[in-house]
PDB file of N, CA and C in Angstrom:
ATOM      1  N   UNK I   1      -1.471  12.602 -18.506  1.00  0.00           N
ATOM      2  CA  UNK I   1      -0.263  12.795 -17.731  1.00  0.00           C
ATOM      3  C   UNK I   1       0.916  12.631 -18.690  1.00  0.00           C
ATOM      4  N   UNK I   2       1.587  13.720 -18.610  1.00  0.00           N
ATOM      5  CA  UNK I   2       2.800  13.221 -19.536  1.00  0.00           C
ATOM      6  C   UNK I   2       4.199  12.016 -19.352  1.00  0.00           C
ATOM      7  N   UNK I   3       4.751  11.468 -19.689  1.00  0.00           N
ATOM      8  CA  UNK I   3       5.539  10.404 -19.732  1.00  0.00           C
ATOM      9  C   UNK I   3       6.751  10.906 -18.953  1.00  0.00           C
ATOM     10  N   UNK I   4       7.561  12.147 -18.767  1.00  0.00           N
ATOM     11  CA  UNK I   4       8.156  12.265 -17.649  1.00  0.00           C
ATOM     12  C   UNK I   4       7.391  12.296 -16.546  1.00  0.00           C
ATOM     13  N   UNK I   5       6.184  12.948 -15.977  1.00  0.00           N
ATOM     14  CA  UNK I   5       5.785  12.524 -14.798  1.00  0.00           C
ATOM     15  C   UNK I   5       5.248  10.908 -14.516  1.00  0.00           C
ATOM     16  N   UNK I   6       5.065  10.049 -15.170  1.00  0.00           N
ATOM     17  CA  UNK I   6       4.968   9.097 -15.057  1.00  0.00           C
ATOM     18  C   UNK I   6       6.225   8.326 -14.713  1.00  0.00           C
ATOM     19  N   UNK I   7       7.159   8.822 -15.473  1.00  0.00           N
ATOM     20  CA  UNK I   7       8.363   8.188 -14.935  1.00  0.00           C
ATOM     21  C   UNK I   7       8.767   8.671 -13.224  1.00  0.00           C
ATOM     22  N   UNK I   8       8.634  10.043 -13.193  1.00  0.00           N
ATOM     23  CA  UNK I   8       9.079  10.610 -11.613  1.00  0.00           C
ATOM     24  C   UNK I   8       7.695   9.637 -10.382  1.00  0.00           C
ATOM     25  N   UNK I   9       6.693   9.415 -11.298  1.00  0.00           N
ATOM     26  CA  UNK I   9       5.804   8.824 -10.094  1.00  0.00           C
ATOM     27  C   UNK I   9       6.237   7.614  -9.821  1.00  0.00           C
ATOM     28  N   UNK I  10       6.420   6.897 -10.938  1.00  0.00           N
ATOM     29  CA  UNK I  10       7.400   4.879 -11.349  1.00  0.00           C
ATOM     30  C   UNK I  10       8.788   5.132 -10.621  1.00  0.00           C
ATOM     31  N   UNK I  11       9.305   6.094 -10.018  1.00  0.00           N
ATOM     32  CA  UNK I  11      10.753   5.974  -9.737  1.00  0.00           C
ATOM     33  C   UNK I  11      10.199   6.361  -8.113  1.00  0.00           C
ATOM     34  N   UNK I  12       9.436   7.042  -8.016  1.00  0.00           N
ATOM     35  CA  UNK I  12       9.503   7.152  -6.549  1.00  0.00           C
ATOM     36  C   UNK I  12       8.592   6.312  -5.761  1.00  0.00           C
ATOM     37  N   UNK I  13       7.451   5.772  -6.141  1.00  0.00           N
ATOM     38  CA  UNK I  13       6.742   4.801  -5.870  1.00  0.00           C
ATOM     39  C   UNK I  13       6.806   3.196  -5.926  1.00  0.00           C
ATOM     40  N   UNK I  14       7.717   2.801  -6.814  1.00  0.00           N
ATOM     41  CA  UNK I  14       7.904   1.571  -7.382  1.00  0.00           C
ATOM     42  C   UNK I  14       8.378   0.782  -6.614  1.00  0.00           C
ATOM     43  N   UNK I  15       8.240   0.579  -5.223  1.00  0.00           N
ATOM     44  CA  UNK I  15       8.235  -0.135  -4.363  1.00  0.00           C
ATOM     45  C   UNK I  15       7.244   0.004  -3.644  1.00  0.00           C
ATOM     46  N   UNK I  16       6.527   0.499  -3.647  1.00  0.00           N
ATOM     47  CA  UNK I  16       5.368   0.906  -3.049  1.00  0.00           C
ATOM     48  C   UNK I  16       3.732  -0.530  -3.394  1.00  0.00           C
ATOM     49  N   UNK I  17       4.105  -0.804  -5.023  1.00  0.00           N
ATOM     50  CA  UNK I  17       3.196  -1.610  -5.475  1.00  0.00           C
ATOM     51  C   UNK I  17       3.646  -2.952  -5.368  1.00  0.00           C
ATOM     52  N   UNK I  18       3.226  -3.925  -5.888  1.00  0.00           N
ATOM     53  CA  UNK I  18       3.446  -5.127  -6.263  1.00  0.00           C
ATOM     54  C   UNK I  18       3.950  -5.133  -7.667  1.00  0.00           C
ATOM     55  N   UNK I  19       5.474  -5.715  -8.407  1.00  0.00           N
ATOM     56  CA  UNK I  19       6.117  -5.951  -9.502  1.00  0.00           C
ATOM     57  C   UNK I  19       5.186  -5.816 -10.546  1.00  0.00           C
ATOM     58  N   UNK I  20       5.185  -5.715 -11.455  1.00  0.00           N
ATOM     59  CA  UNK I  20       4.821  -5.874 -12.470  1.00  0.00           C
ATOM     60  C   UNK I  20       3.294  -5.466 -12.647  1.00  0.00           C
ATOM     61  N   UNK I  21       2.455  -4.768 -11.837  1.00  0.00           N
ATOM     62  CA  UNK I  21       1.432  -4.325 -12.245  1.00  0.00           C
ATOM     63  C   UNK I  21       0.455  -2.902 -12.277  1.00  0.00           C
ATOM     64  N   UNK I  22       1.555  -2.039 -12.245  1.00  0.00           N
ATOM     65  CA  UNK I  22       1.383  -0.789 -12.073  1.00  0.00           C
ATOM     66  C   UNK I  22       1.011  -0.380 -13.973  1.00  0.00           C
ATOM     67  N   UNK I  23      -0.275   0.015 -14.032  1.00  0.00           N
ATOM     68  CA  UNK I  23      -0.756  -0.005 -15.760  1.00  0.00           C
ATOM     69  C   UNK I  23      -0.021   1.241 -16.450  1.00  0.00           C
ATOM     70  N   UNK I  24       1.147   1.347 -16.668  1.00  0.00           N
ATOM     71  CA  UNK I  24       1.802   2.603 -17.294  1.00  0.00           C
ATOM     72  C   UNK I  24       0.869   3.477 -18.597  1.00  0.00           C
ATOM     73  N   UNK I  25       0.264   2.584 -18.936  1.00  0.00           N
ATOM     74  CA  UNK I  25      -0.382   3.204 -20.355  1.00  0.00           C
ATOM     75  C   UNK I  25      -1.775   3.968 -19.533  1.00  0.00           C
ATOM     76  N   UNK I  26      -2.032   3.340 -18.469  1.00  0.00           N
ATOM     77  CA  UNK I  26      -3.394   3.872 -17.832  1.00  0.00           C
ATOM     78  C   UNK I  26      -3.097   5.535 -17.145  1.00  0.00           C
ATOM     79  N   UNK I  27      -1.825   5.188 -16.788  1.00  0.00           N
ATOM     80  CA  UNK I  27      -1.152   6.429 -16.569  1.00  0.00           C
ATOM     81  C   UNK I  27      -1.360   8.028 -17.047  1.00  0.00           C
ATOM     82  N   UNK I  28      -1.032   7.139 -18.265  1.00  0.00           N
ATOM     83  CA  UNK I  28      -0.432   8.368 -20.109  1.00  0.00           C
ATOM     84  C   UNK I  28      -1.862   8.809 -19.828  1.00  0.00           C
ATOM     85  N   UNK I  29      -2.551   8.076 -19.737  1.00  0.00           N
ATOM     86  CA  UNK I  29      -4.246   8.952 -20.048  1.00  0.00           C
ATOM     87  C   UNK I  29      -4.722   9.575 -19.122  1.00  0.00           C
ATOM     88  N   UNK I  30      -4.034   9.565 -17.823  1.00  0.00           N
ATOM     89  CA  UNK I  30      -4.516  10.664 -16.668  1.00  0.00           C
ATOM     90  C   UNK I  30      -5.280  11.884 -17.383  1.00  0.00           C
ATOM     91  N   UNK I  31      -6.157  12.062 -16.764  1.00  0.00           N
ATOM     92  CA  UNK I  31      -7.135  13.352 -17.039  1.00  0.00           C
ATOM     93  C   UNK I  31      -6.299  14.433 -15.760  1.00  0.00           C
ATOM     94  N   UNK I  32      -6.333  15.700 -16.219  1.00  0.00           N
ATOM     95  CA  UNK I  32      -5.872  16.880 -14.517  1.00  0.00           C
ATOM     96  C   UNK I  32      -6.088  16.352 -13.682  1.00  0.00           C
ATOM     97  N   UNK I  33      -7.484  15.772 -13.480  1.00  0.00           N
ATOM     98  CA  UNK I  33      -7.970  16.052 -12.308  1.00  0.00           C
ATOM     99  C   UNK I  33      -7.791  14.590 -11.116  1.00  0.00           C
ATOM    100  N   UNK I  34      -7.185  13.528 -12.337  1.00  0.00           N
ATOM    101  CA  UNK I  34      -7.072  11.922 -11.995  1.00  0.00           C
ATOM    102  C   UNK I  34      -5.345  12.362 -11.417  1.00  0.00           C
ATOM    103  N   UNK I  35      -4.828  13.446 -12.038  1.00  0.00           N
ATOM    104  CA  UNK I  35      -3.459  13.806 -11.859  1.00  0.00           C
ATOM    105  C   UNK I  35      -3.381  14.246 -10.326  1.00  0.00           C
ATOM    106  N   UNK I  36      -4.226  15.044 -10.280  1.00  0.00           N
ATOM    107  CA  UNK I  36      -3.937  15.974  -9.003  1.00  0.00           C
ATOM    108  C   UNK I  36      -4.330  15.111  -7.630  1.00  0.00           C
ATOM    109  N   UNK I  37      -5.311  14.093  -7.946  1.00  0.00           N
ATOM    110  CA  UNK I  37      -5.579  13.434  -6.987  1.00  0.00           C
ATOM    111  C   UNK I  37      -4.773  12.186  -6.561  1.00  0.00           C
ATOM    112  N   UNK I  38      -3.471  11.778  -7.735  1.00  0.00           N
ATOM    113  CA  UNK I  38      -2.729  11.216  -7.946  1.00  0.00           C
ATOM    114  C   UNK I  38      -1.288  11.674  -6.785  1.00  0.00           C
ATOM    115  N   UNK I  39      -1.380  12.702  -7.354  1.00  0.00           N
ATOM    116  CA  UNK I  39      -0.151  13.906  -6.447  1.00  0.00           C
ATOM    117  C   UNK I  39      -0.627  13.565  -5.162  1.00  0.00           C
ATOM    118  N   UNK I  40      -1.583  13.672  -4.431  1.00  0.00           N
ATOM    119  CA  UNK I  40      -1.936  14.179  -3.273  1.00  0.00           C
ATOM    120  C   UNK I  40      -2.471  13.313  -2.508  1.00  0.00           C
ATOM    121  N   UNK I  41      -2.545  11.810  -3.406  1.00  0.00           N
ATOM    122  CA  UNK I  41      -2.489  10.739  -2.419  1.00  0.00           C
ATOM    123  C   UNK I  41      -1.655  10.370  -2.043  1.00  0.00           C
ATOM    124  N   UNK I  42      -1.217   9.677  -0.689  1.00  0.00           N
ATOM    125  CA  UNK I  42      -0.420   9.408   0.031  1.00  0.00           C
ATOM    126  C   UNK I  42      -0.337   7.650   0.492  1.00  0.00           C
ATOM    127  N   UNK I  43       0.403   6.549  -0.387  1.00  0.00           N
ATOM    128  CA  UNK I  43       0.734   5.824  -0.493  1.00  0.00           C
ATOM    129  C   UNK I  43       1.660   4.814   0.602  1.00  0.00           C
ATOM    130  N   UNK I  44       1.142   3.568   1.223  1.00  0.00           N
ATOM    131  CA  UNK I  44       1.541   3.035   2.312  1.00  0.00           C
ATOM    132  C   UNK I  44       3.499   2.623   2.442  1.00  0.00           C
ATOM    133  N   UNK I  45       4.385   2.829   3.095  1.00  0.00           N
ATOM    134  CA  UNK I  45       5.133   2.144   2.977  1.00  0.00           C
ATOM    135  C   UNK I  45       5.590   0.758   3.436  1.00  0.00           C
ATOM    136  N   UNK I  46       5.550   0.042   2.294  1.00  0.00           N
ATOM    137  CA  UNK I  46       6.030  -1.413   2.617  1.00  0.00           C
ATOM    138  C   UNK I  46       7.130  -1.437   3.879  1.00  0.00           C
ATOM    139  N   UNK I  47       7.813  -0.988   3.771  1.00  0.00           N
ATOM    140  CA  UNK I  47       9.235  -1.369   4.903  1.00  0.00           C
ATOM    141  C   UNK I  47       8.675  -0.786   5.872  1.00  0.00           C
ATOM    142  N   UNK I  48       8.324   0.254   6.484  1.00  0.00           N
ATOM    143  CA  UNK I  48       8.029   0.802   7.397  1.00  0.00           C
ATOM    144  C   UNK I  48       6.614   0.042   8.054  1.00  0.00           C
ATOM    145  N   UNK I  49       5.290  -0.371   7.340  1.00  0.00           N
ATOM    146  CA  UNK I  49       5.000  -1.532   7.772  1.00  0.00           C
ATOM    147  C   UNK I  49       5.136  -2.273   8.371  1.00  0.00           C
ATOM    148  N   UNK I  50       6.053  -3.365   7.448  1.00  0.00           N
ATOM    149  CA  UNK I  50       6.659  -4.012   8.450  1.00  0.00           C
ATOM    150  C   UNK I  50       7.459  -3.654   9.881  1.00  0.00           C
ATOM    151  N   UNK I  51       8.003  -2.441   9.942  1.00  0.00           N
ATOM    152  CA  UNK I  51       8.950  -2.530  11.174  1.00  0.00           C
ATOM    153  C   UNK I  51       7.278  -2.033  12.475  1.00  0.00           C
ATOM    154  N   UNK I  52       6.838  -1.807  12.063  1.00  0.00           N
ATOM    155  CA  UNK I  52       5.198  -1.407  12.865  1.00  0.00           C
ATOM    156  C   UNK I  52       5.057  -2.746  12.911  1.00  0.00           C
ATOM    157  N   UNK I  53       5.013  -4.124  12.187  1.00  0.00           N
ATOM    158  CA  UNK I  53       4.160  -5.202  12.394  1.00  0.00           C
ATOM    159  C   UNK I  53       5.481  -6.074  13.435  1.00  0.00           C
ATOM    160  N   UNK I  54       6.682  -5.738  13.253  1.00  0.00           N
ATOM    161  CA  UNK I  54       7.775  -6.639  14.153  1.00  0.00           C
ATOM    162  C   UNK I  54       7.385  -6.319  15.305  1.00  0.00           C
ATOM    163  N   UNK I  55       7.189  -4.556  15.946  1.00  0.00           N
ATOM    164  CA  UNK I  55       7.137  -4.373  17.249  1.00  0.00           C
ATOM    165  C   UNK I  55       5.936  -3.943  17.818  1.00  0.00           C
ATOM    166  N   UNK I  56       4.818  -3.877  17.294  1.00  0.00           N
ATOM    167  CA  UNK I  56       3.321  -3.575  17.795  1.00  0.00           C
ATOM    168  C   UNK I  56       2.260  -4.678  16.926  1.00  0.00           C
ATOM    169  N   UNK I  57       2.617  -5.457  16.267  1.00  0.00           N
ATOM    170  CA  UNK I  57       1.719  -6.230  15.606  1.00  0.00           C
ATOM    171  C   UNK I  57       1.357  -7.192  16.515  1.00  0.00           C
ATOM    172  N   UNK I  58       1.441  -7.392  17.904  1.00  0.00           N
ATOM    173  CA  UNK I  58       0.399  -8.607  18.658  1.00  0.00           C
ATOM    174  C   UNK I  58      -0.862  -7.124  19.048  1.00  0.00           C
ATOM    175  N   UNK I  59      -0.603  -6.328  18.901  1.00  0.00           N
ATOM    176  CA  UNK I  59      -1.577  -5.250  18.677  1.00  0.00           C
ATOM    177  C   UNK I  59      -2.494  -4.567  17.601  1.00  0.00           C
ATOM    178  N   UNK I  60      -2.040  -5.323  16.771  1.00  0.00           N
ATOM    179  CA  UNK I  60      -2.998  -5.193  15.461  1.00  0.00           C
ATOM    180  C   UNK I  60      -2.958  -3.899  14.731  1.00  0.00           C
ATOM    181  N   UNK I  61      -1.670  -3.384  15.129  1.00  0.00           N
ATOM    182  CA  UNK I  61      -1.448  -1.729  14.479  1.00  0.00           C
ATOM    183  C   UNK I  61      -1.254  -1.941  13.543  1.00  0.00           C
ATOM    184  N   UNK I  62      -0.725  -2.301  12.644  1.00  0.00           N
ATOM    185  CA  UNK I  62       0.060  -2.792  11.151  1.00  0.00           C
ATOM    186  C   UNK I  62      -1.363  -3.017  10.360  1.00  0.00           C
ATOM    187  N   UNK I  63      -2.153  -3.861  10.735  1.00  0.00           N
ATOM    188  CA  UNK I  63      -3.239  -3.963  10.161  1.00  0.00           C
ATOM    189  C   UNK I  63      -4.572  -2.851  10.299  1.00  0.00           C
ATOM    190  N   UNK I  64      -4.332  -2.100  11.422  1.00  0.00           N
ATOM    191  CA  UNK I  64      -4.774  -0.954  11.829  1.00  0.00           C
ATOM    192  C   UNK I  64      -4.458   0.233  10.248  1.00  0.00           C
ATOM    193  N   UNK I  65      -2.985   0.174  10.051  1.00  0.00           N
ATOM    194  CA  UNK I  65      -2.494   1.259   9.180  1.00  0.00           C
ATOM    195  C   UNK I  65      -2.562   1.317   7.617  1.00  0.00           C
ATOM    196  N   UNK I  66      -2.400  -0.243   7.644  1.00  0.00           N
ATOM    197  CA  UNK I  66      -3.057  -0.565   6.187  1.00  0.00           C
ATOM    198  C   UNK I  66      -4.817  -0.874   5.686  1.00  0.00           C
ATOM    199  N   UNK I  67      -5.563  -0.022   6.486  1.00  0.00           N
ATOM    200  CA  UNK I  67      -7.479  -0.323   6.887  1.00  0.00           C
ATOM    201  C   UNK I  67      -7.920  -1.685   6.176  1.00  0.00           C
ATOM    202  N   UNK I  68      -7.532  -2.479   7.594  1.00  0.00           N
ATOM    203  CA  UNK I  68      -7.791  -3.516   7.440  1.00  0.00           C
ATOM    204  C   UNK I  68      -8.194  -3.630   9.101  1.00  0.00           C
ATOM    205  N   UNK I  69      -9.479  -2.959   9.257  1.00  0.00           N
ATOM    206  CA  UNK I  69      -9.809  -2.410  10.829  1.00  0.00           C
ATOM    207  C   UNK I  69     -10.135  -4.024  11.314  1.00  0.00           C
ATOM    208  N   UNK I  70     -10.942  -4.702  10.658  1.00  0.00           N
ATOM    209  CA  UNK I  70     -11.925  -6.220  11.621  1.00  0.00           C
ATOM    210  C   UNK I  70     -10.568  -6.879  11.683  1.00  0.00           C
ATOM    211  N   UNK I  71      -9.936  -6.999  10.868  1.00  0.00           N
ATOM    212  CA  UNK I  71      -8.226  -7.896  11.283  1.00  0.00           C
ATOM    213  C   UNK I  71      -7.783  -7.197  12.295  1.00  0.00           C
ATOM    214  N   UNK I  72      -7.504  -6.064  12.436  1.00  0.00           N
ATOM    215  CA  UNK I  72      -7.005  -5.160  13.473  1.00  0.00           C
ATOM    216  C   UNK I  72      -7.097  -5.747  14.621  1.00  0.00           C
ATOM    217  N   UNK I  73      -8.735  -5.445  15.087  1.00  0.00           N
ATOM    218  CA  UNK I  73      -9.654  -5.955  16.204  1.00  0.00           C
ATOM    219  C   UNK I  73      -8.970  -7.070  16.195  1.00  0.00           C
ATOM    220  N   UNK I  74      -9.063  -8.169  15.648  1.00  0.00           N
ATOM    221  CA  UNK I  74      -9.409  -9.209  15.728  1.00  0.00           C
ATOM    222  C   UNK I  74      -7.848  -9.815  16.691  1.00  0.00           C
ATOM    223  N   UNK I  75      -7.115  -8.959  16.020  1.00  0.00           N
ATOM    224  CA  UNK I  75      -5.238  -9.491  16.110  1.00  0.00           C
ATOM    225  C   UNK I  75      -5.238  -8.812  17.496  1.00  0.00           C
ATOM    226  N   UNK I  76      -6.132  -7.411  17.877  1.00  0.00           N
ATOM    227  CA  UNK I  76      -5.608  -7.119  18.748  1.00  0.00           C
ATOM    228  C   UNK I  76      -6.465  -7.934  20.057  1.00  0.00           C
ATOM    229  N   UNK I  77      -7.326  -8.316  19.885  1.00  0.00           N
ATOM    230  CA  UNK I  77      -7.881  -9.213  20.857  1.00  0.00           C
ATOM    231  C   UNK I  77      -7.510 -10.592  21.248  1.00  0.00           C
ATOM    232  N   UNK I  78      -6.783 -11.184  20.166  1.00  0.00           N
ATOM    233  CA  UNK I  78      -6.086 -12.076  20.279  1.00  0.00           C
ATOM    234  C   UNK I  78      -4.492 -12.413  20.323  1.00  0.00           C
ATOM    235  N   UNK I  79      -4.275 -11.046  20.925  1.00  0.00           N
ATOM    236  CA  UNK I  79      -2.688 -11.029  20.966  1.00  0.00           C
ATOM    237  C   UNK I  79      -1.752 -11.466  19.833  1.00  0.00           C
ATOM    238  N   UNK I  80      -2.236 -10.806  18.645  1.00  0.00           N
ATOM    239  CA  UNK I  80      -1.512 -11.226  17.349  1.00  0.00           C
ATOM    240  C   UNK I  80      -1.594 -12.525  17.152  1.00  0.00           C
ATOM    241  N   UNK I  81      -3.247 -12.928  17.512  1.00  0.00           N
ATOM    242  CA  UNK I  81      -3.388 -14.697  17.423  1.00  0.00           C
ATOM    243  C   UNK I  81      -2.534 -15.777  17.979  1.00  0.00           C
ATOM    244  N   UNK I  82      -1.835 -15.272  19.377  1.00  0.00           N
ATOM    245  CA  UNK I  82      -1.610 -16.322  19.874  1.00  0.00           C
ATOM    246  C   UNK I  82      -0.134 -16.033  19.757  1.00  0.00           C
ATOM    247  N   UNK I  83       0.425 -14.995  19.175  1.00  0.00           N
ATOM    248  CA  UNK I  83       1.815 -14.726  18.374  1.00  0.00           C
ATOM    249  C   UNK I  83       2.071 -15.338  17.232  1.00  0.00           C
ATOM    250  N   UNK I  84       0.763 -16.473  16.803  1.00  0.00           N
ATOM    251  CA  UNK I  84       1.440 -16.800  15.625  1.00  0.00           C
ATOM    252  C   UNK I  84       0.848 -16.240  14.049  1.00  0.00           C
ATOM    253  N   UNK I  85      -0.242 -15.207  14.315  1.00  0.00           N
ATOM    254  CA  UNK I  85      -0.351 -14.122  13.518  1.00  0.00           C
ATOM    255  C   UNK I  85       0.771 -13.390  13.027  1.00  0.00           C
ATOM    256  N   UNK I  86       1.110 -12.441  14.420  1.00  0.00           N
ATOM    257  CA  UNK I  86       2.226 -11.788  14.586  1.00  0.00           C
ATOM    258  C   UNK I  86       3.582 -12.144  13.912  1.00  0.00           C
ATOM    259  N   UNK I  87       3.742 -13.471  13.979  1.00  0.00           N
ATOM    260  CA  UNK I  87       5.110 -14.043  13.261  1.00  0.00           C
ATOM    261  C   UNK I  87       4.680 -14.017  11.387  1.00  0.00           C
ATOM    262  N   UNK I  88       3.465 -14.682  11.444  1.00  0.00           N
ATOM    263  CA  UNK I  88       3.429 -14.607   9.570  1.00  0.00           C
ATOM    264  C   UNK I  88       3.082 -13.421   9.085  1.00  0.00           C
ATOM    265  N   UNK I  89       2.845 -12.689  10.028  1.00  0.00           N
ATOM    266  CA  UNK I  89       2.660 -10.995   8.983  1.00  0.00           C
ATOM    267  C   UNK I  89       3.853 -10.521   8.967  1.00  0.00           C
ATOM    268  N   UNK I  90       4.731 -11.089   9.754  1.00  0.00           N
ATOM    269  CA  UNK I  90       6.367 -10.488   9.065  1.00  0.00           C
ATOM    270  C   UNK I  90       6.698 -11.158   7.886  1.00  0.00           C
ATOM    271  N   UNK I  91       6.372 -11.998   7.307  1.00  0.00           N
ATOM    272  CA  UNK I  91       6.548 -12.052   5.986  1.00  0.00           C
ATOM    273  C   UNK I  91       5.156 -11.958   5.174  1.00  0.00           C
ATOM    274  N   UNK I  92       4.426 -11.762   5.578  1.00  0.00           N
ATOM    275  CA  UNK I  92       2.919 -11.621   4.707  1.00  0.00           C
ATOM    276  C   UNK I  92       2.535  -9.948   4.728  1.00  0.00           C
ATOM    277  N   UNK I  93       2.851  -8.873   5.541  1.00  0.00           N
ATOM    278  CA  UNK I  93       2.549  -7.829   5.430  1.00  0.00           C
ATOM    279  C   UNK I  93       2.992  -6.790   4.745  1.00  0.00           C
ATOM    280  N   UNK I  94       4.195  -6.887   3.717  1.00  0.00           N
ATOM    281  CA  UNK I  94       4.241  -6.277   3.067  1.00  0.00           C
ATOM    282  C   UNK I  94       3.752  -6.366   1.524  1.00  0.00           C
ATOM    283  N   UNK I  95       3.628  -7.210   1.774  1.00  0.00           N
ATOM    284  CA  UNK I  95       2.572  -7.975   0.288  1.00  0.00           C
ATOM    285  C   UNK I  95       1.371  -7.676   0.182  1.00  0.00           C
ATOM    286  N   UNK I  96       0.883  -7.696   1.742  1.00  0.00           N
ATOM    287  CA  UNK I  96      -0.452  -6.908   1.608  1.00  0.00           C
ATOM    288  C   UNK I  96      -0.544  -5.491   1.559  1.00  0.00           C
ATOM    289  N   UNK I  97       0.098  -4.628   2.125  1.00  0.00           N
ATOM    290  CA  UNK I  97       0.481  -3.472   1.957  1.00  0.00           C
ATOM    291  C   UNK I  97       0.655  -2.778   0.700  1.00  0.00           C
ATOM    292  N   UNK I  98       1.571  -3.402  -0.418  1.00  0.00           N
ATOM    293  CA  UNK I  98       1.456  -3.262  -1.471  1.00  0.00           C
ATOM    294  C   UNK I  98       0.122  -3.512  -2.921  1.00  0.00           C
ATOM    295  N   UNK I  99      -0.194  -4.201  -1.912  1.00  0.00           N
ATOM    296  CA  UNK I  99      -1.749  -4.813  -2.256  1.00  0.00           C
ATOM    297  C   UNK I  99      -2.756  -3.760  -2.638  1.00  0.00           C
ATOM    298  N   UNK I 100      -2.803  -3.035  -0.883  1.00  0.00           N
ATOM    299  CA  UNK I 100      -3.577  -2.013  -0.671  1.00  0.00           C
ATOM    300  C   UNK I 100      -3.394  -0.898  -1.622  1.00  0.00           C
ATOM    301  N   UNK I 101      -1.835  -0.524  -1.386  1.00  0.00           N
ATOM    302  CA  UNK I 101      -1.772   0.559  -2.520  1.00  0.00           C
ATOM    303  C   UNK I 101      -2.279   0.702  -3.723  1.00  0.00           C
ATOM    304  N   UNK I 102      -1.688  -0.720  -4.269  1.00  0.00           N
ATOM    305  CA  UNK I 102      -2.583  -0.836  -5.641  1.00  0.00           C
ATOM    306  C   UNK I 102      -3.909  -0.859  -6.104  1.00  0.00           C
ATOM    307  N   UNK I 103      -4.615  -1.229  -4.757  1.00  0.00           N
ATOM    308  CA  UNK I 103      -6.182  -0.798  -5.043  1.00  0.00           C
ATOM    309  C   UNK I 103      -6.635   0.717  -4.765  1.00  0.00           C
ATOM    310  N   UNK I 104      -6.192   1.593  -3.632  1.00  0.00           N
ATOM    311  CA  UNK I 104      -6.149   2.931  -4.140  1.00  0.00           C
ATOM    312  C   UNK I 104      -5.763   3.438  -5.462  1.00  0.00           C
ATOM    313  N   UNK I 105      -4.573   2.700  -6.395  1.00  0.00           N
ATOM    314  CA  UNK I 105      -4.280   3.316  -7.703  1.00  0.00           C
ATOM    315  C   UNK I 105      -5.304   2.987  -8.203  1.00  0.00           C
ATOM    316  N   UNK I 106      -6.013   1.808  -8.106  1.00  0.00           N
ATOM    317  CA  UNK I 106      -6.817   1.577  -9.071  1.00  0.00           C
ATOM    318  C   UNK I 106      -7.827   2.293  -9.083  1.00  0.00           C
ATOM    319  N   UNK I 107      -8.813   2.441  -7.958  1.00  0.00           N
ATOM    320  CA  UNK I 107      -9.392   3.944  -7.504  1.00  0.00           C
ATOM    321  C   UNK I 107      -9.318   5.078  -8.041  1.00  0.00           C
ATOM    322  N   UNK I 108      -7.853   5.176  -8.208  1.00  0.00           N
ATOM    323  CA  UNK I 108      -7.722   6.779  -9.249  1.00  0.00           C
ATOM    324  C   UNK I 108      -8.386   5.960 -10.572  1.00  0.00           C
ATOM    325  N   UNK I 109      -7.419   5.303 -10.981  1.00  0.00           N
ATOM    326  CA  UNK I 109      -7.352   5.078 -12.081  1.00  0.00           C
ATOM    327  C   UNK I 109      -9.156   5.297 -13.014  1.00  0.00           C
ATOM    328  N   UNK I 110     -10.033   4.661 -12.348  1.00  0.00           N
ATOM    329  CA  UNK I 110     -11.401   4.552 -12.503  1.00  0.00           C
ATOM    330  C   UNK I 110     -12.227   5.016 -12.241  1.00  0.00           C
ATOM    331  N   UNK I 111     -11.521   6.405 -11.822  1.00  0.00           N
ATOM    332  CA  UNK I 111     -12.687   7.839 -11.378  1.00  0.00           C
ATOM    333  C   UNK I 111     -13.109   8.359 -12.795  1.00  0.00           C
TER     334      UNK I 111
END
């Protein structure tokens, strides 16, 4: 992958991951085909997440969207645990979210 598209992927994604661990050099070595599948994945948004986990998360959607299905169930059977699920995934769900993403990159990364 060449180093301007790496930069256009780091500028439009870079909130998408967690700080500091997106492997830039793992990048540079994209093969086509690690590229194209790169392009055409479709990456969770943190903020938007969250606004899914403020107003449907005693429903377990938020965790639904980031496939994290047995939490899902679990939140949605328990009414976002009681609500007090529901309250710490407003500050815990975008962390995980970003989480997720980064293990799809890594996915590319190791095809």
């Amino acid at each position: 992958m060449e180093a301007d598209k790496v930069d256009k992927f780091l500028l439009a994604n870079e909130s998408k991951f967690p700080e500091y661990e997106i492997p830039i050099h793992r990048l540079l070595n994209f093969t086509p085909e690690q590229e194209l599948i790169l392009e055409t994945t479709r990456f969770k948004r943190p903020g938007r997440i969250l606004l899914v986990s403020i107003f449907f998360g005693t429903l377990g959607i938020d965790r639904f969207l980031i496939g994290d299905i047995v939490k899902g169930i679990i939140k949605l059977l328990t009414g976002g645990g009681l609500g007090i699920w529901w309250l710490a995934d407003w500050f815990m769900i975008t962390g995980v979210a970003k989480r997720k993403n980064m293990e799809k990159l890594n996915q590319i990364i190791n095809i």
